[in-house]
PDB file of C-alpha atoms in Angstrom:
ATOM      1  CA  MET L  26      90.006 107.560 102.290  1.00 47.00           C
ATOM      2  CA  LYS L  27      93.840 106.072 101.311  1.00 45.00           C
ATOM      3  CA  ASN L  28      93.114 103.462 104.153  1.00 44.00           C
ATOM      4  CA  LEU L  29      89.700 102.437 103.015  1.00 43.00           C
ATOM      5  CA  LYS L  30      90.762 101.640  99.638  1.00 44.00           C
ATOM      6  CA  VAL L  31      93.905  99.889 101.044  1.00 40.00           C
ATOM      7  CA  LEU L  32      91.837  97.415 102.891  1.00 40.00           C
ATOM      8  CA  SER L  33      89.226  97.260 100.084  1.00 44.00           C
ATOM      9  CA  ILE L  34      91.849  96.238  97.432  1.00 39.00           C
ATOM     10  CA  LEU L  35      93.465  93.431 100.177  1.00 41.00           C
ATOM     11  CA  GLY L  36      90.204  92.324 100.678  1.00 43.00           C
ATOM     12  CA  LEU L  37      89.253  91.793  97.027  1.00 40.00           C
ATOM     13  CA  THR L  38      92.573  90.108  96.638  1.00 39.00           C
ATOM     14  CA  LEU L  39      91.889  87.699  99.380  1.00 40.00           C
ATOM     15  CA  THR L  40      88.389  86.813  98.163  1.00 38.00           C
ATOM     16  CA  LEU L  41      89.811  86.216  94.624  1.00 37.00           C
ATOM     17  CA  GLY L  42      92.381  84.014  96.102  1.00 38.00           C
ATOM     18  CA  PHE L  43      89.802  81.513  97.690  1.00 36.00           C
ATOM     19  CA  GLY L  44      89.368  79.841  94.368  1.00 36.00           C
ATOM     20  CA  SER L  45      93.467  79.243  94.002  1.00 36.00           C
ATOM     21  CA  SER L  46      94.962  75.843  94.862  1.00 35.00           C
ATOM     22  CA  ALA L  47      98.719  76.610  93.649  1.00 36.00           C
ATOM     23  CA  ALA L  48      99.528  79.509  96.348  1.00 38.00           C
ATOM     24  CA  PHE L  49     100.508  79.575 100.044  1.00 41.00           C
ATOM     25  CA  GLY L  50     101.838  82.183 102.320  1.00 48.00           C
ATOM     26  CA  TYR L  51     102.736  82.821 106.066  1.00 72.00           C
ATOM     27  CA  GLY L  52     105.059  84.245 108.715  1.00 86.00           C
ATOM     28  CA  MET L  53     104.861  87.823 109.998  1.00 91.00           C
ATOM     29  CA  GLY L  54     106.988  89.316 107.576  1.00 91.00           C
ATOM     30  CA  ILE L  55     108.041  92.853 108.321  1.00 93.00           C
ATOM     31  CA  SER L  56     105.121  93.792 109.733  1.00 89.00           C
ATOM     32  CA  THR L  57     106.908  94.671 112.895  1.00 89.00           C
ATOM     33  CA  PHE L  58     109.202  96.909 111.061  1.00 93.00           C
ATOM     34  CA  PRO L  59     109.205 100.687 111.795  1.00 93.00           C
ATOM     35  CA  LEU L  60     108.305 101.582 108.396  1.00 93.00           C
ATOM     36  CA  GLU L  61     107.573 105.372 107.846  1.00 91.00           C
ATOM     37  CA  ALA L  62     103.862 106.352 107.369  1.00 91.00           C
ATOM     38  CA  GLU L  63     102.727 105.313 103.968  1.00 91.00           C
ATOM     39  CA  LYS L  64     105.945 103.493 102.893  1.00 94.00           C
ATOM     40  CA  LYS L  65     105.151 100.473 100.772  1.00 96.00           C
ATOM     41  CA  VAL L  66     107.336  97.458 100.551  1.00 96.00           C
ATOM     42  CA  LEU L  67     107.493  94.341  98.255  1.00 97.00           C
ATOM     43  CA  SER L  68     109.247  91.283  99.630  1.00 96.00           C
ATOM     44  CA  ALA L  69     110.351  87.659  98.058  1.00 95.00           C
ATOM     45  CA  GLU L  70     110.790  85.086 100.816  1.00 94.00           C
ATOM     46  CA  VAL L  71     112.211  82.020 100.742  1.00 92.00           C
ATOM     47  CA  THR L  72     110.061  79.531 102.690  1.00 88.00           C
ATOM     48  CA  GLY L  73     111.321  75.943 104.316  1.00 88.00           C
ATOM     49  CA  ILE L  74     108.436  73.669 106.242  1.00 83.00           C
ATOM     50  CA  VAL L  75     110.710  71.506 108.289  1.00 84.00           C
ATOM     51  CA  SER L  76     108.059  69.275 110.219  1.00 80.00           C
ATOM     52  CA  ASN L  77     105.214  67.167 108.878  1.00 73.00           C
ATOM     53  CA  GLY L  78     104.169  68.361 105.098  1.00 68.00           C
ATOM     54  CA  SER L  79     107.548  69.654 104.658  1.00 73.00           C
ATOM     55  CA  GLY L  80     108.672  71.275 101.529  1.00 79.00           C
ATOM     56  CA  LEU L  81     110.242  74.442 100.100  1.00 87.00           C
ATOM     57  CA  GLY L  82     108.870  77.356  98.702  1.00 84.00           C
ATOM     58  CA  LEU L  83     108.973  80.903  97.394  1.00 85.00           C
ATOM     59  CA  GLN L  84     106.668  83.708  98.568  1.00 88.00           C
ATOM     60  CA  ALA L  85     105.959  87.228  97.623  1.00 91.00           C
ATOM     61  CA  ARG L  86     104.208  89.731 100.250  1.00 95.00           C
ATOM     62  CA  TYR L  87     103.006  93.354  99.982  1.00 97.00           C
ATOM     63  CA  THR L  88     103.371  95.727 103.286  1.00 97.00           C
ATOM     64  CA  GLN L  89     102.097  98.808 103.368  1.00 96.00           C
ATOM     65  CA  LYS L  90     102.416 100.957 106.641  1.00 96.00           C
ATOM     66  CA  ILE L  91      98.932 103.179 106.926  1.00 96.00           C
ATOM     67  CA  ASN L  92     100.098 105.444 109.563  1.00 95.00           C
ATOM     68  CA  GLU L  93     102.081 105.865 112.767  1.00 93.00           C
ATOM     69  CA  PHE L  94     100.405 102.910 114.337  1.00 96.00           C
ATOM     70  CA  SER L  95      99.135 100.432 111.951  1.00 96.00           C
ATOM     71  CA  ALA L  96     100.315  98.336 108.626  1.00 97.00           C
ATOM     72  CA  VAL L  97      98.590  95.863 106.468  1.00 97.00           C
ATOM     73  CA  ASP L  98     100.347  93.265 104.347  1.00 96.00           C
ATOM     74  CA  ALA L  99      99.053  90.722 101.795  1.00 95.00           C
ATOM     75  CA  GLY L 100     100.752  88.000  99.718  1.00 92.00           C
ATOM     76  CA  LEU L 101     101.312  84.317  97.923  1.00 90.00           C
ATOM     77  CA  GLY L 102     103.300  82.010  96.862  1.00 78.00           C
ATOM     78  CA  ILE L 103     104.097  78.544  95.515  1.00 78.00           C
ATOM     79  CA  ALA L 104     105.700  75.580  97.475  1.00 75.00           C
ATOM     80  CA  GLY L 105     105.812  71.796  97.301  1.00 74.00           C
ATOM     81  CA  GLY L 106     104.959  69.206  99.946  1.00 69.00           C
ATOM     82  CA  GLU L 107     101.621  68.720 101.674  1.00 65.00           C
ATOM     83  CA  ARG L 108     100.824  72.492 102.523  1.00 63.00           C
ATOM     84  CA  SER L 109     100.629  73.346  98.762  1.00 63.00           C
ATOM     85  CA  ALA L 110      98.149  76.100  98.667  1.00 66.00           C
ATOM     86  CA  ARG L 111      97.664  79.439 100.995  1.00 74.00           C
ATOM     87  CA  LEU L 112      96.950  83.172 100.286  1.00 89.00           C
ATOM     88  CA  PHE L 113      96.666  85.636 103.282  1.00 92.00           C
ATOM     89  CA  ALA L 114      96.199  89.080 104.484  1.00 95.00           C
ATOM     90  CA  GLY L 115      96.968  90.928 107.859  1.00 96.00           C
ATOM     91  CA  TYR L 116      96.535  94.066 110.047  1.00 97.00           C
ATOM     92  CA  ASP L 117      98.902  95.056 112.656  1.00 97.00           C
ATOM     93  CA  TYR L 118      98.165  97.441 115.304  1.00 98.00           C
ATOM     94  CA  GLU L 119     100.637  99.146 117.746  1.00 98.00           C
ATOM     95  CA  LEU L 120      99.677  99.165 120.919  1.00 98.00           C
ATOM     96  CA  PHE L 121     102.876 100.140 122.694  1.00 97.00           C
ATOM     97  CA  PRO L 122     105.686 101.958 121.145  1.00 96.00           C
ATOM     98  CA  ASP L 123     109.550 101.215 121.160  1.00 95.00           C
ATOM     99  CA  TYR L 124     110.658 103.402 123.813  1.00 93.00           C
ATOM    100  CA  GLU L 125     113.813 103.558 125.678  1.00 91.00           C
ATOM    101  CA  ASN L 126     113.493 100.023 127.764  1.00 92.00           C
ATOM    102  CA  GLN L 127     109.711  99.365 126.890  1.00 95.00           C
ATOM    103  CA  PRO L 128     109.523  96.850 123.705  1.00 97.00           C
ATOM    104  CA  ARG L 129     106.704  97.573 120.962  1.00 97.00           C
ATOM    105  CA  THR L 130     104.015  95.446 121.398  1.00 98.00           C
ATOM    106  CA  SER L 131     101.516  95.056 118.831  1.00 98.00           C
ATOM    107  CA  ILE L 132      98.459  92.964 117.577  1.00 97.00           C
ATOM    108  CA  LYS L 133      97.953  91.445 114.312  1.00 97.00           C
ATOM    109  CA  ALA L 134      94.834  90.203 113.106  1.00 96.00           C
ATOM    110  CA  PHE L 135      95.348  87.532 109.989  1.00 95.00           C
ATOM    111  CA  LEU L 136      93.200  85.583 107.712  1.00 93.00           C
ATOM    112  CA  GLU L 137      94.580  83.022 105.721  1.00 89.00           C
ATOM    113  CA  ASN L 138      92.717  80.571 103.242  1.00 82.00           C
ATOM    114  CA  SER L 139      95.224  77.263 102.647  1.00 74.00           C
ATOM    115  CA  LYS L 140      95.007  73.901 100.973  1.00 70.00           C
ATOM    116  CA  GLU L 141      96.725  71.459 103.621  1.00 67.00           C
ATOM    117  CA  PHE L 142      96.770  67.246 103.179  1.00 66.00           C
ATOM    118  CA  GLY L 143      94.162  67.564 100.115  1.00 69.00           C
ATOM    119  CA  THR L 144      91.969  69.850 102.537  1.00 73.00           C
ATOM    120  CA  ARG L 145      90.964  73.609 102.228  1.00 75.00           C
ATOM    121  CA  ARG L 146      90.555  75.683 105.391  1.00 78.00           C
ATOM    122  CA  ASN L 147      90.289  79.099 106.210  1.00 85.00           C
ATOM    123  CA  ILE L 148      92.167  80.321 109.062  1.00 88.00           C
ATOM    124  CA  LEU L 149      91.341  83.450 111.175  1.00 93.00           C
ATOM    125  CA  GLY L 150      93.623  84.397 114.174  1.00 94.00           C
ATOM    126  CA  LEU L 151      95.349  87.260 116.219  1.00 96.00           C
ATOM    127  CA  ALA L 152      99.178  87.042 116.756  1.00 96.00           C
ATOM    128  CA  PRO L 153     100.000  89.137 119.402  1.00 97.00           C
ATOM    129  CA  THR L 154     104.104  90.544 119.117  1.00 97.00           C
ATOM    130  CA  VAL L 155     106.557  92.010 121.125  1.00 98.00           C
ATOM    131  CA  SER L 156     109.892  93.749 119.146  1.00 97.00           C
ATOM    132  CA  LYS L 157     113.047  95.869 120.028  1.00 96.00           C
ATOM    133  CA  GLY L 158     115.149  97.502 118.203  1.00 93.00           C
ATOM    134  CA  PHE L 159     119.048  96.906 119.460  1.00 93.00           C
ATOM    135  CA  SER L 160     122.404  97.828 117.390  1.00 88.00           C
ATOM    136  CA  PHE L 161     124.181  95.072 115.689  1.00 85.00           C
ATOM    137  CA  TRP L 162     127.627  96.061 114.189  1.00 80.00           C
ATOM    138  CA  GLY L 163     126.784  99.989 113.675  1.00 80.00           C
ATOM    139  CA  GLN L 164     122.909  98.783 112.052  1.00 84.00           C
ATOM    140  CA  GLU L 165     119.754  98.752 114.093  1.00 90.00           C
ATOM    141  CA  ALA L 166     118.109  95.499 113.935  1.00 94.00           C
ATOM    142  CA  PHE L 167     114.491  94.352 115.269  1.00 96.00           C
ATOM    143  CA  PRO L 168     114.204  91.213 116.982  1.00 97.00           C
ATOM    144  CA  TYR L 169     110.459  89.888 118.088  1.00 97.00           C
ATOM    145  CA  LEU L 170     108.458  87.388 119.212  1.00 97.00           C
ATOM    146  CA  SER L 171     105.146  86.404 118.613  1.00 96.00           C
ATOM    147  CA  LEU L 172     102.618  83.855 119.257  1.00 96.00           C
ATOM    148  CA  PRO L 173      99.969  83.610 116.461  1.00 94.00           C
ATOM    149  CA  TYR L 174      96.575  81.566 117.608  1.00 95.00           C
ATOM    150  CA  GLY L 175      93.967  81.005 114.971  1.00 92.00           C
ATOM    151  CA  ILE L 176      90.911  79.062 114.378  1.00 92.00           C
ATOM    152  CA  SER L 177      91.274  76.798 111.268  1.00 85.00           C
ATOM    153  CA  LEU L 178      87.941  76.027 109.734  1.00 84.00           C
ATOM    154  CA  ASP L 179      87.085  72.897 107.513  1.00 76.00           C
ATOM    155  CA  GLY L 180      84.800  73.204 105.285  1.00 68.00           C
ATOM    156  CA  THR L 181      84.581  69.793 104.065  1.00 71.00           C
ATOM    157  CA  LYS L 182      83.954  68.563 107.285  1.00 71.00           C
ATOM    158  CA  ASN L 183      82.041  71.509 109.005  1.00 75.00           C
ATOM    159  CA  SER L 184      84.688  71.111 111.632  1.00 79.00           C
ATOM    160  CA  TYR L 185      87.368  73.257 113.138  1.00 85.00           C
ATOM    161  CA  GLN L 186      90.803  73.025 115.255  1.00 87.00           C
ATOM    162  CA  THR L 187      92.902  75.582 117.130  1.00 92.00           C
ATOM    163  CA  THR L 188      96.662  76.404 116.225  1.00 89.00           C
ATOM    164  CA  ILE L 189      99.158  77.679 117.879  1.00 93.00           C
ATOM    165  CA  SER L 190     102.958  78.636 116.882  1.00 93.00           C
ATOM    166  CA  ALA L 191     105.757  80.800 118.160  1.00 95.00           C
ATOM    167  CA  ASN L 192     107.378  82.798 115.184  1.00 96.00           C
ATOM    168  CA  LEU L 193     111.188  84.067 116.622  1.00 97.00           C
ATOM    169  CA  GLY L 194     112.304  86.412 114.022  1.00 96.00           C
ATOM    170  CA  ILE L 195     114.350  89.743 113.139  1.00 96.00           C
ATOM    171  CA  THR L 196     113.981  92.572 110.938  1.00 96.00           C
ATOM    172  CA  GLY L 197     116.503  95.174 109.695  1.00 94.00           C
ATOM    173  CA  ILE L 198     118.084  97.349 106.722  1.00 91.00           C
ATOM    174  CA  ILE L 199     120.741  96.212 104.484  1.00 87.00           C
ATOM    175  CA  PRO L 200     122.051  99.670 103.424  1.00 83.00           C
ATOM    176  CA  ALA L 201     122.194 100.926  99.698  1.00 75.00           C
ATOM    177  CA  GLU L 202     125.723 101.081  99.435  1.00 75.00           C
ATOM    178  CA  GLN L 203     126.582  97.473 100.420  1.00 75.00           C
ATOM    179  CA  ILE L 204     124.849  96.059  97.617  1.00 74.00           C
ATOM    180  CA  GLY L 205     125.026  98.601  95.224  1.00 73.00           C
ATOM    181  CA  SER L 206     121.145  99.476  95.228  1.00 74.00           C
ATOM    182  CA  SER L 207     119.720 103.205  94.794  1.00 75.00           C
ATOM    183  CA  ARG L 208     117.621 102.239  98.015  1.00 83.00           C
ATOM    184  CA  ALA L 209     118.238 100.290 101.053  1.00 85.00           C
ATOM    185  CA  ILE L 210     116.571  96.847 101.263  1.00 92.00           C
ATOM    186  CA  THR L 211     114.347  95.595 103.888  1.00 94.00           C
ATOM    187  CA  ALA L 212     115.882  92.054 105.161  1.00 94.00           C
ATOM    188  CA  ASN L 213     113.851  89.757 107.506  1.00 96.00           C
ATOM    189  CA  ALA L 214     114.601  86.176 108.790  1.00 97.00           C
ATOM    190  CA  GLU L 215     112.079  84.028 111.078  1.00 97.00           C
ATOM    191  CA  VAL L 216     111.991  80.723 112.603  1.00 96.00           C
ATOM    192  CA  ILE L 217     108.394  79.224 113.332  1.00 93.00           C
ATOM    193  CA  VAL L 218     107.936  76.459 116.064  1.00 93.00           C
ATOM    194  CA  GLY L 219     104.521  74.519 115.646  1.00 90.00           C
ATOM    195  CA  LEU L 220     102.888  74.302 119.093  1.00 92.00           C
ATOM    196  CA  LYS L 221      99.354  72.930 118.146  1.00 89.00           C
ATOM    197  CA  ASP L 222      97.758  71.984 114.962  1.00 82.00           C
ATOM    198  CA  SER L 223     100.508  73.960 112.987  1.00 81.00           C
ATOM    199  CA  PHE L 224     104.069  73.567 111.450  1.00 81.00           C
ATOM    200  CA  SER L 225     107.854  74.327 111.995  1.00 88.00           C
ATOM    201  CA  ALA L 226     109.503  76.486 109.377  1.00 89.00           C
ATOM    202  CA  VAL L 227     112.244  78.611 108.293  1.00 93.00           C
ATOM    203  CA  PHE L 228     111.671  81.796 106.352  1.00 94.00           C
ATOM    204  CA  VAL L 229     114.290  84.438 104.950  1.00 96.00           C
ATOM    205  CA  GLY L 230     113.587  87.464 102.828  1.00 95.00           C
ATOM    206  CA  LEU L 231     114.249  90.496 100.771  1.00 96.00           C
ATOM    207  CA  GLY L 232     112.362  93.755 100.283  1.00 95.00           C
ATOM    208  CA  TYR L 233     112.508  96.256  98.036  1.00 94.00           C
ATOM    209  CA  PRO L 234     110.711  99.542  98.419  1.00 93.00           C
ATOM    210  CA  ILE L 235     108.243 100.897  96.017  1.00 91.00           C
ATOM    211  CA  GLU L 236     106.322 104.166  95.444  1.00 73.00           C
TER     212      GLU L 236
END
């Protein structure tokens, strides 16, 4: 019942956002990070597109671990440049866990509504992802590689195109005692390389756990 409620809220949020023209969102976020079941994190991300339609912006993302195998996220943001409007939601499902020499493998389904170069598009896609935990200076972090593939539907021209990108990132924890906080902060950084009808960008974010 809790899972159904969360998915319903995300669906409603995305539906309401379809009419917006001042928000955008993208990237893998922390959906691959090994959160505990039912853990919730609210993240703030600085976004920078460095290819066509370049621009800087800020992004907010809500992530919730539903159970041992799955997580959902949703968010929006504001930015300059020609890619000025986007809202998104995603569902990540773990196929194989991070165990000994085996990397974690998951598939993430995502839905985006975006305004790019004056045209509004709906994007449906899947993002296969592999990640693995490593120790860096005594702290565990989780590099990942994802290859999002989407179908972008142009409602004004009744046409579509496929989009492909390569996303390379890392997630980890900043211990609470290092930043004078009562709770540890989740951190993530991601580089996106546009391969087909996509864009290249850099994202950096911090996430705070919420009750």
